[in-house]
Short mmCIF file of C-alpha atoms (C1' of nucleotides) in Angstrom, two decimals:
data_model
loop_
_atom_site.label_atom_id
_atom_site.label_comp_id
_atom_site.label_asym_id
_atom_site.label_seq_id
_atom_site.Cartn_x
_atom_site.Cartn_y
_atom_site.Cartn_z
CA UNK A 205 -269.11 -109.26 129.12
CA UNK A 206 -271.12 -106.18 129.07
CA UNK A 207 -274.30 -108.17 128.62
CA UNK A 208 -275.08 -111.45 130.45
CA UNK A 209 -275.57 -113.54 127.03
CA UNK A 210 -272.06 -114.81 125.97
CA UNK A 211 -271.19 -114.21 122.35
CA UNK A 212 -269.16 -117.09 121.61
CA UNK A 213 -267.40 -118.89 118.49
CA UNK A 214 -265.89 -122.31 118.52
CA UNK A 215 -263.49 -123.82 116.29
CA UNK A 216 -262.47 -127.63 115.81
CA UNK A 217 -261.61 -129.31 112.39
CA UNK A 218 -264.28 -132.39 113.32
CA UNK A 219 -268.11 -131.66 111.99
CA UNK A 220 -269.42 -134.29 114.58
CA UNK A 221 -267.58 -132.68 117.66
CA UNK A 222 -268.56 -128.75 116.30
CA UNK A 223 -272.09 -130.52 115.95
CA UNK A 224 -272.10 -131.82 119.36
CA UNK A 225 -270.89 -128.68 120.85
CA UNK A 226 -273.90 -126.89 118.80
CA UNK A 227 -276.46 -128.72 120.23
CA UNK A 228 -275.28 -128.42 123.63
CA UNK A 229 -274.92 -124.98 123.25
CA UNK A 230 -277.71 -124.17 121.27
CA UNK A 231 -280.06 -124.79 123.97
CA UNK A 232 -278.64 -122.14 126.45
CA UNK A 233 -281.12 -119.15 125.91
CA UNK A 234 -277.57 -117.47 127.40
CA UNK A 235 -274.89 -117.82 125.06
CA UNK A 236 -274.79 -116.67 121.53
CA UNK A 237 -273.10 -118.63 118.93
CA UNK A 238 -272.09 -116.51 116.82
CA UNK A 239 -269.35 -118.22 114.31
CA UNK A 240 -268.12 -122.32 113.81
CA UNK A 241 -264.54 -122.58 112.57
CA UNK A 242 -263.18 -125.88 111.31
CA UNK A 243 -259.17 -124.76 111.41
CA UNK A 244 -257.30 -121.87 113.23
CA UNK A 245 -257.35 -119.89 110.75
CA UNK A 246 -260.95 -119.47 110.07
CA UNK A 247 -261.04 -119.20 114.17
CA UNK A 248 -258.41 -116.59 114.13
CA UNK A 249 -260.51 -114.47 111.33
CA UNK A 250 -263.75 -115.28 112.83
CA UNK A 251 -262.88 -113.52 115.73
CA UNK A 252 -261.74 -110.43 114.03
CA UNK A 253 -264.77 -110.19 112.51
CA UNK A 254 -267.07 -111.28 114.85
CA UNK A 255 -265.28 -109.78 118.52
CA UNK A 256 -266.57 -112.54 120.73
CA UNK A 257 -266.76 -112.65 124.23
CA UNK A 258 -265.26 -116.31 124.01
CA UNK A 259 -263.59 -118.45 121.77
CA UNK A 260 -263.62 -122.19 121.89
CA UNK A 261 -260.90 -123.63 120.63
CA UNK A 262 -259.32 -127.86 119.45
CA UNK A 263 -256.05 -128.07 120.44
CA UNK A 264 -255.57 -129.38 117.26
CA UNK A 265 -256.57 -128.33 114.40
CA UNK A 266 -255.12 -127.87 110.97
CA UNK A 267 -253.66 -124.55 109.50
CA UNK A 268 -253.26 -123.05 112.69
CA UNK A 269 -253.42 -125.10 116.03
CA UNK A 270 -255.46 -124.14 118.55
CA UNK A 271 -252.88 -122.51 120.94
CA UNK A 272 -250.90 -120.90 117.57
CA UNK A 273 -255.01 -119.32 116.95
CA UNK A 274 -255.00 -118.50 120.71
CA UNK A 275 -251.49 -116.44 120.79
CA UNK A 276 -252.80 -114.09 117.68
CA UNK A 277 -256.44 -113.63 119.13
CA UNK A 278 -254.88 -112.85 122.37
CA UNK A 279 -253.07 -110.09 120.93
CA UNK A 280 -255.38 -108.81 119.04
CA UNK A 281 -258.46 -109.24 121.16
CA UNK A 282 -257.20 -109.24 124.23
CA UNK A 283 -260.87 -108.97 125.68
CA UNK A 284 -261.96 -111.70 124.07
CA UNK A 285 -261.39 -115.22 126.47
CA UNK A 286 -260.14 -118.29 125.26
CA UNK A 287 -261.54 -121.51 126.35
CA UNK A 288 -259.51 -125.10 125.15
CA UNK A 289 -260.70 -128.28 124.13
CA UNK A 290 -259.04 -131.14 123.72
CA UNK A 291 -258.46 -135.07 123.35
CA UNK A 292 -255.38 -135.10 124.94
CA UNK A 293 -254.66 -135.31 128.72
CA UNK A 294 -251.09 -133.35 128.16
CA UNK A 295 -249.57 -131.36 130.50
CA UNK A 296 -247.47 -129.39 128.46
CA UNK A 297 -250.84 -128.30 126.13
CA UNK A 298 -251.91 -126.86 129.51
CA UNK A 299 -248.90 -125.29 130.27
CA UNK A 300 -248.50 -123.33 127.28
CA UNK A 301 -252.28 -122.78 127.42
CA UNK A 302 -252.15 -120.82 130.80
CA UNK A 303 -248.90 -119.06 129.57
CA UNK A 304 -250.91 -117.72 126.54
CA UNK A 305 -253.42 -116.34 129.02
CA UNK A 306 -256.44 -119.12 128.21
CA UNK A 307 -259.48 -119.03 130.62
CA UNK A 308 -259.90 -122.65 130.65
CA UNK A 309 -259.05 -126.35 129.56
CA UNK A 310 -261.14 -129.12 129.35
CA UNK A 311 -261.37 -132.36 127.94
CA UNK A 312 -263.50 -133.64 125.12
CA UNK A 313 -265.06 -135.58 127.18
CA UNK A 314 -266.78 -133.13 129.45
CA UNK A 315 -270.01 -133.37 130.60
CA UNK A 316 -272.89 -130.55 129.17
CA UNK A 317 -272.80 -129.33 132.70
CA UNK A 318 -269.13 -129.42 133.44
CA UNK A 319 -268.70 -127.43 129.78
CA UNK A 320 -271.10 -124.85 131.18
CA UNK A 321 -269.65 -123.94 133.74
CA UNK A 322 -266.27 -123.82 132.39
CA UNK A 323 -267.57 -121.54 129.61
CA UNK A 324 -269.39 -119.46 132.49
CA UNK A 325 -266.28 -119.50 134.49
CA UNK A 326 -263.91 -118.75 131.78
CA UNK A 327 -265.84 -115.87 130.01
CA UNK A 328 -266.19 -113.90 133.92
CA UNK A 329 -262.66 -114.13 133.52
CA UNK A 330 -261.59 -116.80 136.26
CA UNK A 331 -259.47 -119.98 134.95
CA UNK A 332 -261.01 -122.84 134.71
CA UNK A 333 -258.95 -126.14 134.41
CA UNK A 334 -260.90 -129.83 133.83
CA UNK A 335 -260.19 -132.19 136.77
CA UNK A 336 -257.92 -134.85 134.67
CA UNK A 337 -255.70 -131.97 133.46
CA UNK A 338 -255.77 -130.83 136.91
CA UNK A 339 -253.53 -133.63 138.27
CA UNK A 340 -251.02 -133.60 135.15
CA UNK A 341 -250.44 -130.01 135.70
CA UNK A 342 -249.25 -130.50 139.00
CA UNK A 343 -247.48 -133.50 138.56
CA UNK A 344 -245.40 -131.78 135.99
CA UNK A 345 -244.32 -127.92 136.90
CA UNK A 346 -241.79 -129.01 139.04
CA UNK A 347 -239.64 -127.60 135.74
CA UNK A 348 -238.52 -125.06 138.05
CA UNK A 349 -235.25 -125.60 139.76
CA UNK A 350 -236.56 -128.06 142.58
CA UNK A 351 -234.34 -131.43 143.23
CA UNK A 352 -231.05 -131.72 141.56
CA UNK A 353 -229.02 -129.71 143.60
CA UNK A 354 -230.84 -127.85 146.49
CA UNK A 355 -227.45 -126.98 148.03
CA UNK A 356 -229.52 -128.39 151.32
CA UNK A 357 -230.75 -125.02 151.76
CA UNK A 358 -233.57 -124.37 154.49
CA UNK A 359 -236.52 -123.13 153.74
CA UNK A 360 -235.40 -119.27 155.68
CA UNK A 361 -232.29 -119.67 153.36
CA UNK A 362 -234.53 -119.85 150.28
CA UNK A 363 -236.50 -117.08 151.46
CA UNK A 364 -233.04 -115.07 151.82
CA UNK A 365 -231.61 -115.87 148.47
CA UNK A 366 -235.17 -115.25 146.48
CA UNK A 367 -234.79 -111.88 147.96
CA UNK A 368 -231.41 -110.91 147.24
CA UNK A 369 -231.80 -112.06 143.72
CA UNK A 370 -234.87 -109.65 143.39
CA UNK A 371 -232.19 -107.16 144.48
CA UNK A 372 -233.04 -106.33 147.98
CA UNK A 373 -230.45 -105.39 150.37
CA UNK A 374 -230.14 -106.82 153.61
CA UNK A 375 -232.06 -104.21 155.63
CA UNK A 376 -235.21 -104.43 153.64
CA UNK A 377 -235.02 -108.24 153.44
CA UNK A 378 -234.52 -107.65 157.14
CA UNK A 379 -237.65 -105.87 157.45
CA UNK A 380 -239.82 -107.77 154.95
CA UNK A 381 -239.32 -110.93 156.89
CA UNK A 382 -239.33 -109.08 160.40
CA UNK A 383 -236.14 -110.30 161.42
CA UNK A 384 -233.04 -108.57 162.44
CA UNK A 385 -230.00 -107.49 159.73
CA UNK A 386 -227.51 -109.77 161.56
CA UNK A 387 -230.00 -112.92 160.98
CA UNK A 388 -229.93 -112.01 157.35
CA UNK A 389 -226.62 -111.73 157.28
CA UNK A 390 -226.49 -115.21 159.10
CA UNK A 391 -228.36 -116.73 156.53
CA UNK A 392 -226.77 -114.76 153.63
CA UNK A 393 -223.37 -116.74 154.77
CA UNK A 394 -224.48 -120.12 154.96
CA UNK A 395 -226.32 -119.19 152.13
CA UNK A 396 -222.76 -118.85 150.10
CA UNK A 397 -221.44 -121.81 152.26
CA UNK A 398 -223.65 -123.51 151.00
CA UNK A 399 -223.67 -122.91 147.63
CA UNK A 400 -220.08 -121.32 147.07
CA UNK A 401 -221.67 -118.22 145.46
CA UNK A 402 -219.40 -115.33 145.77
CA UNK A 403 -220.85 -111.89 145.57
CA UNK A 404 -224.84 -111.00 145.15
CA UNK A 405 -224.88 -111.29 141.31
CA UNK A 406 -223.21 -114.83 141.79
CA UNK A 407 -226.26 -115.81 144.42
CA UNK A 408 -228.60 -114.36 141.99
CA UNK A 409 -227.25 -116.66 139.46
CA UNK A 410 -227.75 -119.45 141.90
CA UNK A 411 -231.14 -118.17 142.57
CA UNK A 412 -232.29 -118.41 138.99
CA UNK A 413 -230.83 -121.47 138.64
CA UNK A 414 -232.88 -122.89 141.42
CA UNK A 415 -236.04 -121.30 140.59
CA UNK A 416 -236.25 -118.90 142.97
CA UNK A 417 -237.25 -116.30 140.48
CA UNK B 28 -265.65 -137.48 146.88
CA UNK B 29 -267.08 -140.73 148.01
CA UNK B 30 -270.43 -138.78 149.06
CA UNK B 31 -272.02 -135.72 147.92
CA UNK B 32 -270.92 -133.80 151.55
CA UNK B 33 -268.20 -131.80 150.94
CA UNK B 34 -265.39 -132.00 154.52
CA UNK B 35 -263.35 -129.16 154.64
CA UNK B 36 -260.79 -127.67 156.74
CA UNK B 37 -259.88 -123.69 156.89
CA UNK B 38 -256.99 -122.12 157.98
CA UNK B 39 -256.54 -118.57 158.21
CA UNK B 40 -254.67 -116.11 161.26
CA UNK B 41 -257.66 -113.92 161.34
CA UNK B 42 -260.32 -114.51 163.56
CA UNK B 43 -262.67 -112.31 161.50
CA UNK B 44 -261.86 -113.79 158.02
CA UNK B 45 -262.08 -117.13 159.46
CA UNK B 46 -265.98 -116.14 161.03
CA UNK B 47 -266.79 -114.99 158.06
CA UNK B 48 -265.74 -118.11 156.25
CA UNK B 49 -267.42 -119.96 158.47
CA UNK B 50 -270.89 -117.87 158.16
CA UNK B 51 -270.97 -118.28 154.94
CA UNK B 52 -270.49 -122.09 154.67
CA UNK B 53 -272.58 -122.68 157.60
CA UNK B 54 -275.94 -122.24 155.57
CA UNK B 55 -274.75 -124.59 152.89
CA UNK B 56 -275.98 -128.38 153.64
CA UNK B 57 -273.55 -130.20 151.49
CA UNK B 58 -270.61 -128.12 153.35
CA UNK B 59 -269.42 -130.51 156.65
CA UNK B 60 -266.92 -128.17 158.37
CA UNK B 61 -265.00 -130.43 160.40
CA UNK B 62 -261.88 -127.81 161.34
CA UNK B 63 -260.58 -124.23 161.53
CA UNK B 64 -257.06 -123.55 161.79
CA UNK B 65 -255.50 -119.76 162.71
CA UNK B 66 -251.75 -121.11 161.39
CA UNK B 67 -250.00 -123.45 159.10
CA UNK B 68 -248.93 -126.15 161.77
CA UNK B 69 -252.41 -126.18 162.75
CA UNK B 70 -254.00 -126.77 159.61
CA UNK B 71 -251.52 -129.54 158.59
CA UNK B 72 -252.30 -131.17 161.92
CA UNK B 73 -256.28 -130.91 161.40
CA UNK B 74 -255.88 -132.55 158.02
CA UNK B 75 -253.71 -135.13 159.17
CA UNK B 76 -256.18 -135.26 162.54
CA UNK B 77 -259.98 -135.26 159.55
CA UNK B 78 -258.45 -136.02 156.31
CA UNK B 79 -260.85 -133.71 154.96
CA UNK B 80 -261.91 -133.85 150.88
CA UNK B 81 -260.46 -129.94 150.93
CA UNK B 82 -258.68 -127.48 152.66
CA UNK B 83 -259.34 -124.08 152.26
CA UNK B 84 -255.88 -122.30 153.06
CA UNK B 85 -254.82 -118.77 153.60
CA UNK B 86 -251.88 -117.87 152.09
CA UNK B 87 -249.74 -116.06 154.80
CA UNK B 88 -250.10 -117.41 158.12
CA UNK B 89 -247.69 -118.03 160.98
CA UNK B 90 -245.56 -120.67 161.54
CA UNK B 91 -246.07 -121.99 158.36
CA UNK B 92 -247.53 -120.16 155.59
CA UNK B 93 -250.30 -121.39 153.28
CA UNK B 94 -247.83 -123.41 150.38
CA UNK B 95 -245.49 -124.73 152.47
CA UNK B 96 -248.98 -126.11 154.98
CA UNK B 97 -250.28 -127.58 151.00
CA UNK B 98 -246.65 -129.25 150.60
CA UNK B 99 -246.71 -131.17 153.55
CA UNK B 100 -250.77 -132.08 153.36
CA UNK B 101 -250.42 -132.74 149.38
CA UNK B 102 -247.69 -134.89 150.70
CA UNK B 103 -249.63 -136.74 152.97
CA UNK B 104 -252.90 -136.80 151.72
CA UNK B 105 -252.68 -136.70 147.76
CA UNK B 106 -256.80 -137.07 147.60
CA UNK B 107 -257.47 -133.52 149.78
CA UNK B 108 -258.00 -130.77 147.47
CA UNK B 109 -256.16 -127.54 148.69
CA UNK B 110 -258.01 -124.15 147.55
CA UNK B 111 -255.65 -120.98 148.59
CA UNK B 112 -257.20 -117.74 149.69
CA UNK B 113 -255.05 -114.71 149.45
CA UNK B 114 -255.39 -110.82 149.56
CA UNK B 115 -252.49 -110.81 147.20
CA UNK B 116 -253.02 -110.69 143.39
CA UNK B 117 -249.29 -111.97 143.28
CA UNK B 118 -248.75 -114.16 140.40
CA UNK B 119 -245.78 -115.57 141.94
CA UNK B 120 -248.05 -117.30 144.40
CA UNK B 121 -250.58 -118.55 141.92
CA UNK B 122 -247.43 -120.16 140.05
CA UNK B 123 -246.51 -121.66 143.24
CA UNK B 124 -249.78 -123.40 144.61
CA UNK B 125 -250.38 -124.66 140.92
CA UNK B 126 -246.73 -126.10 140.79
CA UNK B 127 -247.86 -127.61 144.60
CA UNK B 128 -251.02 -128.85 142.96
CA UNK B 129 -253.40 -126.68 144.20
CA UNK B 130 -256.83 -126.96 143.09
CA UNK B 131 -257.62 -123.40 143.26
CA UNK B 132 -256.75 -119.74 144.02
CA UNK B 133 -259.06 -116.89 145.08
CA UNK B 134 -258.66 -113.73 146.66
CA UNK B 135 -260.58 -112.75 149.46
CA UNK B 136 -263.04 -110.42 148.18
CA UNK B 137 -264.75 -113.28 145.93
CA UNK B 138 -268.48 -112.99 146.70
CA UNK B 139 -269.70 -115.80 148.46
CA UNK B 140 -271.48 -117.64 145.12
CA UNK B 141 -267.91 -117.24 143.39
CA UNK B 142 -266.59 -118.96 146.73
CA UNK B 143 -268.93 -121.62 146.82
CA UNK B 144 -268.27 -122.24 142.90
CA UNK B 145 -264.83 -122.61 143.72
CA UNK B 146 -265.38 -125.19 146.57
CA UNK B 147 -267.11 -127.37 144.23
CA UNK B 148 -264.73 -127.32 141.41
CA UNK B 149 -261.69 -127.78 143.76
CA UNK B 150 -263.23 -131.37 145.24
CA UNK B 151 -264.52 -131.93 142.22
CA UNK B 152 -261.24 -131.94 141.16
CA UNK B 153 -260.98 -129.46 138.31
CA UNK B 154 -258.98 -126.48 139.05
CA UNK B 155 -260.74 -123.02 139.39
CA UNK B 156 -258.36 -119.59 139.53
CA UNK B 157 -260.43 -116.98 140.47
CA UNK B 158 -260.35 -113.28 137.58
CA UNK B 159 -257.76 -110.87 139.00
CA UNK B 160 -255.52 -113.84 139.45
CA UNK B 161 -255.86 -115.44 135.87
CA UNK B 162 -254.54 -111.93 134.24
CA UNK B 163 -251.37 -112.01 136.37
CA UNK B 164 -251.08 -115.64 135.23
CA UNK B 165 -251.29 -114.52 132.28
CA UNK B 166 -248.77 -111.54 132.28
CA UNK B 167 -246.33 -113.53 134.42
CA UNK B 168 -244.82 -115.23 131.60
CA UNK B 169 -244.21 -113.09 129.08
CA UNK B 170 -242.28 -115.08 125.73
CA UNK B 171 -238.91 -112.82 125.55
CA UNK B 172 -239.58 -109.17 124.90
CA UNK B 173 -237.04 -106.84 123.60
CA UNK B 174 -237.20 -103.30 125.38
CA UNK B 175 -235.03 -101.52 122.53
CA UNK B 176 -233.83 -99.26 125.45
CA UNK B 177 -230.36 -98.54 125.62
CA UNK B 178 -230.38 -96.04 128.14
CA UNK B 179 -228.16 -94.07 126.47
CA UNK B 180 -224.90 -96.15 127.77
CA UNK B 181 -221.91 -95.47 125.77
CA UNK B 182 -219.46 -98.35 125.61
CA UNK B 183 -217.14 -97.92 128.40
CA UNK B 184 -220.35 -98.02 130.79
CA UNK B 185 -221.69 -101.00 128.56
CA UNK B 186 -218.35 -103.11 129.11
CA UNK B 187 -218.84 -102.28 132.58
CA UNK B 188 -222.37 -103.23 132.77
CA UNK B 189 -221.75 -106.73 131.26
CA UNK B 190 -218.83 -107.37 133.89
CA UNK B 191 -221.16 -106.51 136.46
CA UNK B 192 -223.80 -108.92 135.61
CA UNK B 193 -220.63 -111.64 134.95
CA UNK B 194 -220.20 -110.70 139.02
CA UNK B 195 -217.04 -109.06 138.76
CA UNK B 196 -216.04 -107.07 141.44
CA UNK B 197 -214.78 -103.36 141.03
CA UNK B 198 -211.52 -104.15 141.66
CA UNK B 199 -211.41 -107.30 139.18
CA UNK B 200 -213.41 -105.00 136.42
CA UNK B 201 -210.74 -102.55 136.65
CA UNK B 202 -207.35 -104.75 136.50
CA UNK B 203 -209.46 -106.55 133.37
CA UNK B 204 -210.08 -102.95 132.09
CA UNK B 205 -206.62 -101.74 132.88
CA UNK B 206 -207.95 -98.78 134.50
CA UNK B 207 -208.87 -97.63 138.27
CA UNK B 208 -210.62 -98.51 140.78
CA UNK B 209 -212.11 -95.27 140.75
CA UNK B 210 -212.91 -95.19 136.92
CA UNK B 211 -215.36 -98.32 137.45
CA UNK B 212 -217.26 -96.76 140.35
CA UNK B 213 -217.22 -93.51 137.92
CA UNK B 214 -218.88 -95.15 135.13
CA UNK B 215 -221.18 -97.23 137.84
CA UNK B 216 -222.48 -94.34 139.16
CA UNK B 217 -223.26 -93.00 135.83
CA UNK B 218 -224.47 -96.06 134.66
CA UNK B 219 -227.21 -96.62 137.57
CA UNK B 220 -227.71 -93.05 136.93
CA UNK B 221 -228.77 -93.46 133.16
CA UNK B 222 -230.95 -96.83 134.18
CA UNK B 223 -232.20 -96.38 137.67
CA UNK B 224 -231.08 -99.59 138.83
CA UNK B 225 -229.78 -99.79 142.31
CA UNK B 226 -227.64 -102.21 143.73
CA UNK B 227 -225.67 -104.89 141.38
CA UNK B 228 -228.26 -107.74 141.27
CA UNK B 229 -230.27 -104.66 139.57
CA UNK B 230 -227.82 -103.76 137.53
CA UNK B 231 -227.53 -107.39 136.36
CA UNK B 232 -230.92 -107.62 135.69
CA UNK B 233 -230.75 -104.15 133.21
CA UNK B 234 -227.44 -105.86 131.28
CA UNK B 235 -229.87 -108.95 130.56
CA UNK B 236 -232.32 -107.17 129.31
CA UNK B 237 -230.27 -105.12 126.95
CA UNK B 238 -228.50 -108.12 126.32
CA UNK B 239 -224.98 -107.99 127.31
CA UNK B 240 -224.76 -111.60 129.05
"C1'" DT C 107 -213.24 -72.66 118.30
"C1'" DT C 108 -216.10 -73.22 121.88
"C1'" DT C 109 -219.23 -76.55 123.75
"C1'" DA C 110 -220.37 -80.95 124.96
"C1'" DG C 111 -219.72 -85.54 126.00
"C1'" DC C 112 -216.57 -89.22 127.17
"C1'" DA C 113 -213.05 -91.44 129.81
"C1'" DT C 114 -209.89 -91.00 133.17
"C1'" DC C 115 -208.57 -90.39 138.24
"C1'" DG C 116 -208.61 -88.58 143.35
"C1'" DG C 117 -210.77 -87.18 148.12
"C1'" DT C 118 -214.18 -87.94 151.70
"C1'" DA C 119 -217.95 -89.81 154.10
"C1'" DC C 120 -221.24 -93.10 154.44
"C1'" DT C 121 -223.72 -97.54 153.83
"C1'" DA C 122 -223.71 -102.47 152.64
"C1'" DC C 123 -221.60 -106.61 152.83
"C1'" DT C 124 -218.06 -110.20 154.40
"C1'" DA C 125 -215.80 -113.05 157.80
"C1'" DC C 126 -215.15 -114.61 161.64
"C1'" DT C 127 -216.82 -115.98 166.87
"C1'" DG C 128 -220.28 -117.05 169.97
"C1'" DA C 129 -224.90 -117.37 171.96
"C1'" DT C 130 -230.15 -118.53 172.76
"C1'" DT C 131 -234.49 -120.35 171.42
"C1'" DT C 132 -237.53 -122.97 168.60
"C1'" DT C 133 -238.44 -126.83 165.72
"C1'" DT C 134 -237.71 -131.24 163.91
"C1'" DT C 135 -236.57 -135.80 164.35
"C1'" DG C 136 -234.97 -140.31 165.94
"C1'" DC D 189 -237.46 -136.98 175.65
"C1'" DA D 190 -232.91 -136.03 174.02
"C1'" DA D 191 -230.05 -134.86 170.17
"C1'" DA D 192 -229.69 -132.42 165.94
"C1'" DA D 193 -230.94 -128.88 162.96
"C1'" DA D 194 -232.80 -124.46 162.07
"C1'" DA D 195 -233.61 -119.76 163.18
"C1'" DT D 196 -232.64 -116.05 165.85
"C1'" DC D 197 -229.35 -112.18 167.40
"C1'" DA D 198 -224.80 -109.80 168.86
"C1'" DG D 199 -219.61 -108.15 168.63
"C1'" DT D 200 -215.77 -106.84 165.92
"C1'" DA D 201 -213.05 -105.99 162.04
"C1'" DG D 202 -212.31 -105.64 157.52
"C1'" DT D 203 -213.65 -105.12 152.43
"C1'" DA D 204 -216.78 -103.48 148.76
"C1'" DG D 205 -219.91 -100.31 147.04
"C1'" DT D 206 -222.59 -95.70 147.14
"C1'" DA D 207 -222.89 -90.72 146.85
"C1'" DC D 208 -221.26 -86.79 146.67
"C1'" DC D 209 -217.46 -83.37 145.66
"C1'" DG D 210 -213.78 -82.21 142.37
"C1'" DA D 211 -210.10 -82.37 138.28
"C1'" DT D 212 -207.67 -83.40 133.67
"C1'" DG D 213 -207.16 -84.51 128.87
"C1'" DC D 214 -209.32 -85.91 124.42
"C1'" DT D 215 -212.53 -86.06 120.61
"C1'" DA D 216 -216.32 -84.74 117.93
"C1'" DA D 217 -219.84 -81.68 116.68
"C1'" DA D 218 -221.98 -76.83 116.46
#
DNA sequence: TTTAGCATCGGTACTACTACTGATTTTTTG
DNA sequence: CAAAAAATCAGTAGTAGTACCGATGCTAAA
């Protein structure tokens, strides 16, 4: 955004719902629409030609889906922010949204003034993420480590083993956590109690395995 | 949100940062501070104590920090919304309070507009990550990418590289090897010379990289 | 053929970690 | 509040790894 008008271009394989989003948009003196793609392709070279400030992009869409669209225009644009729409309350859309690098998600059923501010939001760069999608996204990341086994370890344990498995040694764990060598060398061997890990590479292993990463 | 007043709770160790909070939410009328907190324990106990429609939590505090506080109180009280303050860009904490079910993330030099914005989303519900914060996101998860580097390791230091990162000790390595004790801390050394890598948990992270699991 | 790199081994000194034992204080919990 | 669990620290002794020093053959390239 070197200018405060956003040049944007929005993409979604449904004339009513690019419509819709035309008419909301068109009436903001401060955004620019500059290009209306009806698959991911045309999104993908509407953006090469076009350099927007932010794309708005279906989830689904044919040729190219809307997060396929999103991985090339982040590579190639990597300026340009990417804003996702979509029908579908899915968790794992949103996931693999935010690992692409997207500025935002929101449903299709947004309010104007909800979509405003997400397109505000998303093209100063922040993350926006609609309220619905909100609750499936934290309902579902638990995909790291977490239950299954915890070994029982306490919370200072954790701490400990994240650390190692980063590859500190025990004084600058020691330090980090302002605690004394022999304490992290107390919890280092109920750490391996614990979880019968050997050696630091074998607590690493445990470490990853656990989500400590 | 039943009503258009916004309760919130804020927790942070530091006097100043917590004045400052305060100033700044003071002059808004739909802002009802009902609690400030200087630690974790503290801040769980206030929301328990208000059950306030957000917290606004500082991410390292004593006693308990910031995530483990927006555990216990997501725990307790699904319907607060937990926004996380931190002077850390660290993604690892971002990916963290999302997984927790945060519903928000900014650092503390957000001017006060980009604050309040925040607030609003957060109890609205949506999720807001403040700019710095979504690049790391971003970066965090990178899809799989092959260095090419091979550090120049010749095979003997490979072999050993890959035992390494299977946990082997030395003396293991070399009865495996058939060769000394010596020879395996002679290619080591040469080894963390050629890569950098410290200790063995570093070590093992190099051979994964290159590939040698 | 000389140079260079590789693989092999040894000495020495130091640091890091392991394996016990035992203790105090704080925190959590019933 | 009392019991249990967690977190803190210390002693001692042993093992593993680090960081240097050095040496000997062996092979492949200049």
């Amino acid at each position: 955004m070197q200018t405060n008008v956003i040049r944007m271009v929005i993409a979604d394989d449904h004339d009513l719902v690019r419509e819709g989003i035309h008419v909301r948009l068109a009436s903001e003196s401060y955004i620019d629409l500059v290009g209306e793609a009806k698959n991911g392709r045309e999104a993908v070279d509407l953006c090469r030609a076009h350099k927007p400030d932010l794309v708005l992009l279906d989830v689904s869409m044919p040729k190219l889906n809307g997060l396929e669209a999103a991985s090339i225009i982040k590579e190639e644009l990597p300026d340009t922010k990417i804003l996702f729409l979509s029908v579908y309350d899915n968790d794992e859309y949103v996931q693999e949204a935010l690992r692409i690098g997207a500025n935002g998600f929101v449903l299709k059923d947004v309010s104007k003034p909800e979509m405003l501010n997400a397109i505000r939001l998303a093209s100063s760069g922040a993350t926006y993420i609609g309220p619905r999608l909100s609750k499936s996204l934290a309902a579902s990341t638990p995909s790291r480590g977490h239950s299954a086994q915890d070994y029982g370890l306490t919370n200072r344990e954790k701490q400990v083993l994240a650390a190692i498995s980063r590859g500190m040694p025990n004084k600058e764990i020691a330090e980090t956590m302002n605690i004394s060598v022999r304490t992290v060398e107390s919890h280092r061997m109920s750490i391996r109690e614990k979880t019968g890990g050997g050696n630091a590479v074998m607590l690493t292993k445990i470490a990853t395995e656990l989500g400590l990463t």
